[in-house]
């Protein structure tokens, strides 16, 4: 399965996770300790829109870190469809504008997979939903994360938390969450 196929499956399942969040859960904590559920929803939608812009050869029109929506289900669905369509129509064998830089399309697609699988797991866990991803989907995101997140990006005051040690024979989702600095369930 190609990374675009994996992403398409992940965002399809992500639509169900996002739709399964009721507004009374918005203030609940998440495994991503900087975010409550509402902030995480806005983060997921904002960054999906930014990744979709890159995949479609557009510049992002807003700062994804400040994006908010009153209808995360509709906003995520539209952005996720746009994202997959962009990779399908334009391919990954090209440079893609993401944030303020041009990057190889494969690298941006890898970042997209890491972002979606990790934060959709966070959202599912925080709202009491099952994590719906297959081992193949999680292993793909974990492989991309291991290839692109060096130790210098980790630790106090940095973009990513330190790795939480998890046994190598643990379920794929636990190994991903540990690698991304979360305490597996």
PDB file of C-alpha atoms in Angstrom:
ATOM      1  CA  UNK A   1       0.000   0.000   0.000  1.00  0.00           C
ATOM      2  CA  UNK A   2       1.389   3.450  -0.925  1.00  0.00           C
ATOM      3  CA  UNK A   3       1.678   6.230   1.634  1.00  0.00           C
ATOM      4  CA  UNK A   4      -1.165   8.058  -0.150  1.00  0.00           C
ATOM      5  CA  UNK A   5      -3.335   4.944   0.219  1.00  0.00           C
ATOM      6  CA  UNK A   6      -2.439   4.781   3.907  1.00  0.00           C
ATOM      7  CA  UNK A   7      -3.242   8.473   4.343  1.00  0.00           C
ATOM      8  CA  UNK A   8      -6.584   8.067   2.583  1.00  0.00           C
ATOM      9  CA  UNK A   9      -7.529   5.234   4.944  1.00  0.00           C
ATOM     10  CA  UNK A  10      -6.315   7.162   7.998  1.00  0.00           C
ATOM     11  CA  UNK A  11      -8.280  10.325   7.199  1.00  0.00           C
ATOM     12  CA  UNK A  12     -11.405   8.285   6.408  1.00  0.00           C
ATOM     13  CA  UNK A  13     -11.175   6.797   9.900  1.00  0.00           C
ATOM     14  CA  UNK A  14     -10.254  10.220  11.255  1.00  0.00           C
ATOM     15  CA  UNK A  15     -13.562  11.604  10.007  1.00  0.00           C
ATOM     16  CA  UNK A  16     -15.301   9.087  12.271  1.00  0.00           C
ATOM     17  CA  UNK A  17     -13.133  10.030  15.256  1.00  0.00           C
ATOM     18  CA  UNK A  18     -13.761  13.759  14.757  1.00  0.00           C
ATOM     19  CA  UNK A  19     -17.503  13.177  14.292  1.00  0.00           C
ATOM     20  CA  UNK A  20     -17.519  11.119  17.500  1.00  0.00           C
ATOM     21  CA  UNK A  21     -16.447  14.060  19.662  1.00  0.00           C
ATOM     22  CA  UNK A  22     -19.291  15.724  21.513  1.00  0.00           C
ATOM     23  CA  UNK A  23     -18.937  19.370  22.544  1.00  0.00           C
ATOM     24  CA  UNK A  24     -19.283  18.446  26.224  1.00  0.00           C
ATOM     25  CA  UNK A  25     -15.806  16.816  25.901  1.00  0.00           C
ATOM     26  CA  UNK A  26     -14.084  19.949  24.533  1.00  0.00           C
ATOM     27  CA  UNK A  27     -12.435  20.836  27.847  1.00  0.00           C
ATOM     28  CA  UNK A  28     -11.116  17.309  28.509  1.00  0.00           C
ATOM     29  CA  UNK A  29      -7.355  16.718  28.595  1.00  0.00           C
ATOM     30  CA  UNK A  30      -5.578  14.781  25.853  1.00  0.00           C
ATOM     31  CA  UNK A  31      -2.373  12.710  25.713  1.00  0.00           C
ATOM     32  CA  UNK A  32      -0.853  15.728  23.936  1.00  0.00           C
ATOM     33  CA  UNK A  33      -0.542  17.671  27.185  1.00  0.00           C
ATOM     34  CA  UNK A  34      -0.463  21.115  25.552  1.00  0.00           C
ATOM     35  CA  UNK A  35      -3.999  20.646  24.219  1.00  0.00           C
ATOM     36  CA  UNK A  36      -7.476  20.016  25.525  1.00  0.00           C
ATOM     37  CA  UNK A  37      -9.907  18.291  23.145  1.00  0.00           C
ATOM     38  CA  UNK A  38     -11.155  21.499  21.461  1.00  0.00           C
ATOM     39  CA  UNK A  39      -7.650  22.863  20.972  1.00  0.00           C
ATOM     40  CA  UNK A  40      -6.559  19.505  19.544  1.00  0.00           C
ATOM     41  CA  UNK A  41      -9.544  19.476  17.140  1.00  0.00           C
ATOM     42  CA  UNK A  42      -8.635  22.961  15.923  1.00  0.00           C
ATOM     43  CA  UNK A  43      -4.988  21.893  15.590  1.00  0.00           C
ATOM     44  CA  UNK A  44      -5.913  18.816  13.545  1.00  0.00           C
ATOM     45  CA  UNK A  45      -8.199  20.774  11.214  1.00  0.00           C
ATOM     46  CA  UNK A  46      -5.831  23.738  10.876  1.00  0.00           C
ATOM     47  CA  UNK A  47      -2.859  21.562   9.990  1.00  0.00           C
ATOM     48  CA  UNK A  48      -4.927  19.374   7.662  1.00  0.00           C
ATOM     49  CA  UNK A  49      -5.837  22.549   5.784  1.00  0.00           C
ATOM     50  CA  UNK A  50      -2.157  23.577   5.660  1.00  0.00           C
ATOM     51  CA  UNK A  51      -1.026  20.139   4.447  1.00  0.00           C
ATOM     52  CA  UNK A  52      -3.834  20.171   1.850  1.00  0.00           C
ATOM     53  CA  UNK A  53      -2.675  23.554   0.558  1.00  0.00           C
ATOM     54  CA  UNK A  54       0.827  22.172   0.059  1.00  0.00           C
ATOM     55  CA  UNK A  55      -0.408  18.959  -1.556  1.00  0.00           C
ATOM     56  CA  UNK A  56      -2.416  21.063  -4.019  1.00  0.00           C
ATOM     57  CA  UNK A  57       0.356  23.555  -4.814  1.00  0.00           C
ATOM     58  CA  UNK A  58      -1.263  26.409  -2.912  1.00  0.00           C
ATOM     59  CA  UNK A  59       0.131  28.592  -0.170  1.00  0.00           C
ATOM     60  CA  UNK A  60      -1.658  28.208   3.155  1.00  0.00           C
ATOM     61  CA  UNK A  61      -3.825  31.288   3.652  1.00  0.00           C
ATOM     62  CA  UNK A  62      -3.782  31.261   7.454  1.00  0.00           C
ATOM     63  CA  UNK A  63      -1.595  30.255  10.349  1.00  0.00           C
ATOM     64  CA  UNK A  64      -2.699  26.679  11.138  1.00  0.00           C
ATOM     65  CA  UNK A  65      -1.716  27.073  14.784  1.00  0.00           C
ATOM     66  CA  UNK A  66      -4.378  29.746  15.310  1.00  0.00           C
ATOM     67  CA  UNK A  67      -7.188  28.110  13.312  1.00  0.00           C
ATOM     68  CA  UNK A  68     -10.542  27.604  15.031  1.00  0.00           C
ATOM     69  CA  UNK A  69     -13.827  26.136  13.853  1.00  0.00           C
ATOM     70  CA  UNK A  70     -17.304  25.737  15.264  1.00  0.00           C
ATOM     71  CA  UNK A  71     -17.919  22.709  13.028  1.00  0.00           C
ATOM     72  CA  UNK A  72     -14.848  20.465  13.204  1.00  0.00           C
ATOM     73  CA  UNK A  73     -16.624  17.544  11.540  1.00  0.00           C
ATOM     74  CA  UNK A  74     -17.415  19.470   8.343  1.00  0.00           C
ATOM     75  CA  UNK A  75     -14.123  21.381   8.371  1.00  0.00           C
ATOM     76  CA  UNK A  76     -12.022  18.248   8.841  1.00  0.00           C
ATOM     77  CA  UNK A  77     -13.989  16.315   6.221  1.00  0.00           C
ATOM     78  CA  UNK A  78     -13.507  19.027   3.595  1.00  0.00           C
ATOM     79  CA  UNK A  79      -9.819  19.512   4.400  1.00  0.00           C
ATOM     80  CA  UNK A  80      -9.116  15.766   4.483  1.00  0.00           C
ATOM     81  CA  UNK A  81     -10.789  15.251   1.101  1.00  0.00           C
ATOM     82  CA  UNK A  82      -8.801  18.173  -0.346  1.00  0.00           C
ATOM     83  CA  UNK A  83      -5.594  16.731   1.119  1.00  0.00           C
ATOM     84  CA  UNK A  84      -5.997  13.262  -0.397  1.00  0.00           C
ATOM     85  CA  UNK A  85      -7.169  14.722  -3.714  1.00  0.00           C
ATOM     86  CA  UNK A  86      -4.039  16.903  -3.853  1.00  0.00           C
ATOM     87  CA  UNK A  87      -1.666  13.974  -3.399  1.00  0.00           C
ATOM     88  CA  UNK A  88      -3.609  11.835  -5.876  1.00  0.00           C
ATOM     89  CA  UNK A  89      -3.787  14.543  -8.571  1.00  0.00           C
ATOM     90  CA  UNK A  90      -0.307  16.053  -8.188  1.00  0.00           C
ATOM     91  CA  UNK A  91       1.750  13.141  -6.863  1.00  0.00           C
ATOM     92  CA  UNK A  92       4.580  13.156  -4.349  1.00  0.00           C
ATOM     93  CA  UNK A  93       7.570  13.258  -6.698  1.00  0.00           C
ATOM     94  CA  UNK A  94       7.913  17.051  -6.534  1.00  0.00           C
ATOM     95  CA  UNK A  95       8.821  19.829  -4.169  1.00  0.00           C
ATOM     96  CA  UNK A  96       5.932  21.033  -2.044  1.00  0.00           C
ATOM     97  CA  UNK A  97       5.574  24.380  -0.333  1.00  0.00           C
ATOM     98  CA  UNK A  98       4.902  23.749   3.326  1.00  0.00           C
ATOM     99  CA  UNK A  99       4.910  26.495   5.938  1.00  0.00           C
ATOM    100  CA  UNK A 100       7.764  28.724   4.777  1.00  0.00           C
ATOM    101  CA  UNK A 101       9.893  26.206   2.903  1.00  0.00           C
ATOM    102  CA  UNK A 102       9.973  24.044  -0.185  1.00  0.00           C
ATOM    103  CA  UNK A 103      10.357  20.412   0.798  1.00  0.00           C
ATOM    104  CA  UNK A 104      10.334  17.084  -1.043  1.00  0.00           C
ATOM    105  CA  UNK A 105       6.758  15.857  -1.455  1.00  0.00           C
ATOM    106  CA  UNK A 106       7.559  12.477   0.116  1.00  0.00           C
ATOM    107  CA  UNK A 107       8.828  14.259   3.252  1.00  0.00           C
ATOM    108  CA  UNK A 108       5.696  16.398   3.541  1.00  0.00           C
ATOM    109  CA  UNK A 109       3.506  13.337   3.014  1.00  0.00           C
ATOM    110  CA  UNK A 110       5.454  11.541   5.769  1.00  0.00           C
ATOM    111  CA  UNK A 111       4.918  14.501   8.113  1.00  0.00           C
ATOM    112  CA  UNK A 112       1.226  14.420   7.235  1.00  0.00           C
ATOM    113  CA  UNK A 113       0.959  10.736   8.156  1.00  0.00           C
ATOM    114  CA  UNK A 114       2.794  11.270  11.455  1.00  0.00           C
ATOM    115  CA  UNK A 115       0.591  14.243  12.339  1.00  0.00           C
ATOM    116  CA  UNK A 116      -2.679  12.523  11.501  1.00  0.00           C
ATOM    117  CA  UNK A 117      -2.090   9.123  13.045  1.00  0.00           C
ATOM    118  CA  UNK A 118      -0.594  10.560  16.237  1.00  0.00           C
ATOM    119  CA  UNK A 119      -3.125  13.310  16.859  1.00  0.00           C
ATOM    120  CA  UNK A 120      -6.113  11.231  15.812  1.00  0.00           C
ATOM    121  CA  UNK A 121      -4.955   8.586  18.316  1.00  0.00           C
ATOM    122  CA  UNK A 122      -4.699  11.374  20.919  1.00  0.00           C
ATOM    123  CA  UNK A 123      -8.231  12.496  20.096  1.00  0.00           C
ATOM    124  CA  UNK A 124      -9.688   8.983  20.161  1.00  0.00           C
ATOM    125  CA  UNK A 125      -8.061   8.217  23.515  1.00  0.00           C
ATOM    126  CA  UNK A 126      -9.127  11.546  25.046  1.00  0.00           C
ATOM    127  CA  UNK A 127     -12.745  11.031  24.036  1.00  0.00           C
ATOM    128  CA  UNK A 128     -13.044   7.352  24.911  1.00  0.00           C
ATOM    129  CA  UNK A 129     -13.180   6.111  21.325  1.00  0.00           C
ATOM    130  CA  UNK A 130     -11.447   3.059  19.911  1.00  0.00           C
ATOM    131  CA  UNK A 131      -8.249   3.760  17.982  1.00  0.00           C
ATOM    132  CA  UNK A 132      -9.325   2.424  14.568  1.00  0.00           C
ATOM    133  CA  UNK A 133      -5.997   2.269  12.761  1.00  0.00           C
ATOM    134  CA  UNK A 134      -4.504  -0.962  11.467  1.00  0.00           C
ATOM    135  CA  UNK A 135      -1.028  -2.057  12.470  1.00  0.00           C
ATOM    136  CA  UNK A 136       0.116  -1.270   8.907  1.00  0.00           C
ATOM    137  CA  UNK A 137      -1.147   2.319   9.182  1.00  0.00           C
ATOM    138  CA  UNK A 138       0.473   2.840  12.568  1.00  0.00           C
ATOM    139  CA  UNK A 139       3.726   1.137  11.516  1.00  0.00           C
ATOM    140  CA  UNK A 140       3.911   3.398   8.450  1.00  0.00           C
ATOM    141  CA  UNK A 141       3.541   6.512  10.602  1.00  0.00           C
ATOM    142  CA  UNK A 142       6.072   5.157  13.117  1.00  0.00           C
ATOM    143  CA  UNK A 143       8.614   4.435  10.376  1.00  0.00           C
ATOM    144  CA  UNK A 144       8.220   7.978   8.994  1.00  0.00           C
ATOM    145  CA  UNK A 145       8.580   9.418  12.507  1.00  0.00           C
ATOM    146  CA  UNK A 146      11.728   7.413  13.261  1.00  0.00           C
ATOM    147  CA  UNK A 147      13.238   8.571   9.972  1.00  0.00           C
ATOM    148  CA  UNK A 148      12.489  12.258  10.505  1.00  0.00           C
ATOM    149  CA  UNK A 149      12.446  13.154  14.223  1.00  0.00           C
ATOM    150  CA  UNK A 150      15.982  13.348  15.593  1.00  0.00           C
ATOM    151  CA  UNK A 151      16.739  13.770  19.291  1.00  0.00           C
ATOM    152  CA  UNK A 152      17.604  17.473  18.900  1.00  0.00           C
ATOM    153  CA  UNK A 153      13.882  18.232  18.375  1.00  0.00           C
ATOM    154  CA  UNK A 154      12.966  16.584  21.691  1.00  0.00           C
ATOM    155  CA  UNK A 155      12.836  17.645  25.301  1.00  0.00           C
ATOM    156  CA  UNK A 156      11.748  20.523  27.488  1.00  0.00           C
ATOM    157  CA  UNK A 157      10.847  23.601  25.463  1.00  0.00           C
ATOM    158  CA  UNK A 158      11.177  21.781  22.147  1.00  0.00           C
ATOM    159  CA  UNK A 159       8.640  20.719  19.545  1.00  0.00           C
ATOM    160  CA  UNK A 160       8.477  17.055  20.687  1.00  0.00           C
ATOM    161  CA  UNK A 161       8.625  15.347  24.064  1.00  0.00           C
ATOM    162  CA  UNK A 162      11.289  12.818  24.911  1.00  0.00           C
ATOM    163  CA  UNK A 163      10.665   9.253  23.793  1.00  0.00           C
ATOM    164  CA  UNK A 164       8.789   7.171  26.367  1.00  0.00           C
ATOM    165  CA  UNK A 165      10.391   3.702  26.422  1.00  0.00           C
ATOM    166  CA  UNK A 166       8.032   0.979  25.214  1.00  0.00           C
ATOM    167  CA  UNK A 167       8.926  -2.696  24.713  1.00  0.00           C
ATOM    168  CA  UNK A 168       9.634  -3.624  21.089  1.00  0.00           C
ATOM    169  CA  UNK A 169       6.934  -6.308  21.248  1.00  0.00           C
ATOM    170  CA  UNK A 170       4.256  -3.827  22.412  1.00  0.00           C
ATOM    171  CA  UNK A 171       1.325  -3.118  20.081  1.00  0.00           C
ATOM    172  CA  UNK A 172       2.164  -0.775  17.201  1.00  0.00           C
ATOM    173  CA  UNK A 173      -0.009   2.028  18.569  1.00  0.00           C
ATOM    174  CA  UNK A 174       1.805   1.909  21.934  1.00  0.00           C
ATOM    175  CA  UNK A 175       5.194   2.029  20.203  1.00  0.00           C
ATOM    176  CA  UNK A 176       4.088   5.035  18.116  1.00  0.00           C
ATOM    177  CA  UNK A 177       2.692   6.888  21.114  1.00  0.00           C
ATOM    178  CA  UNK A 178       5.843   6.183  23.114  1.00  0.00           C
ATOM    179  CA  UNK A 179       8.068   7.370  20.276  1.00  0.00           C
ATOM    180  CA  UNK A 180       5.977  10.548  20.036  1.00  0.00           C
ATOM    181  CA  UNK A 181       6.461  11.194  23.759  1.00  0.00           C
ATOM    182  CA  UNK A 182       3.120   9.972  25.070  1.00  0.00           C
ATOM    183  CA  UNK A 183       2.544   7.458  27.808  1.00  0.00           C
ATOM    184  CA  UNK A 184       0.762   4.501  26.176  1.00  0.00           C
ATOM    185  CA  UNK A 185      -2.420   3.293  27.849  1.00  0.00           C
TER     186      UNK A 185
END
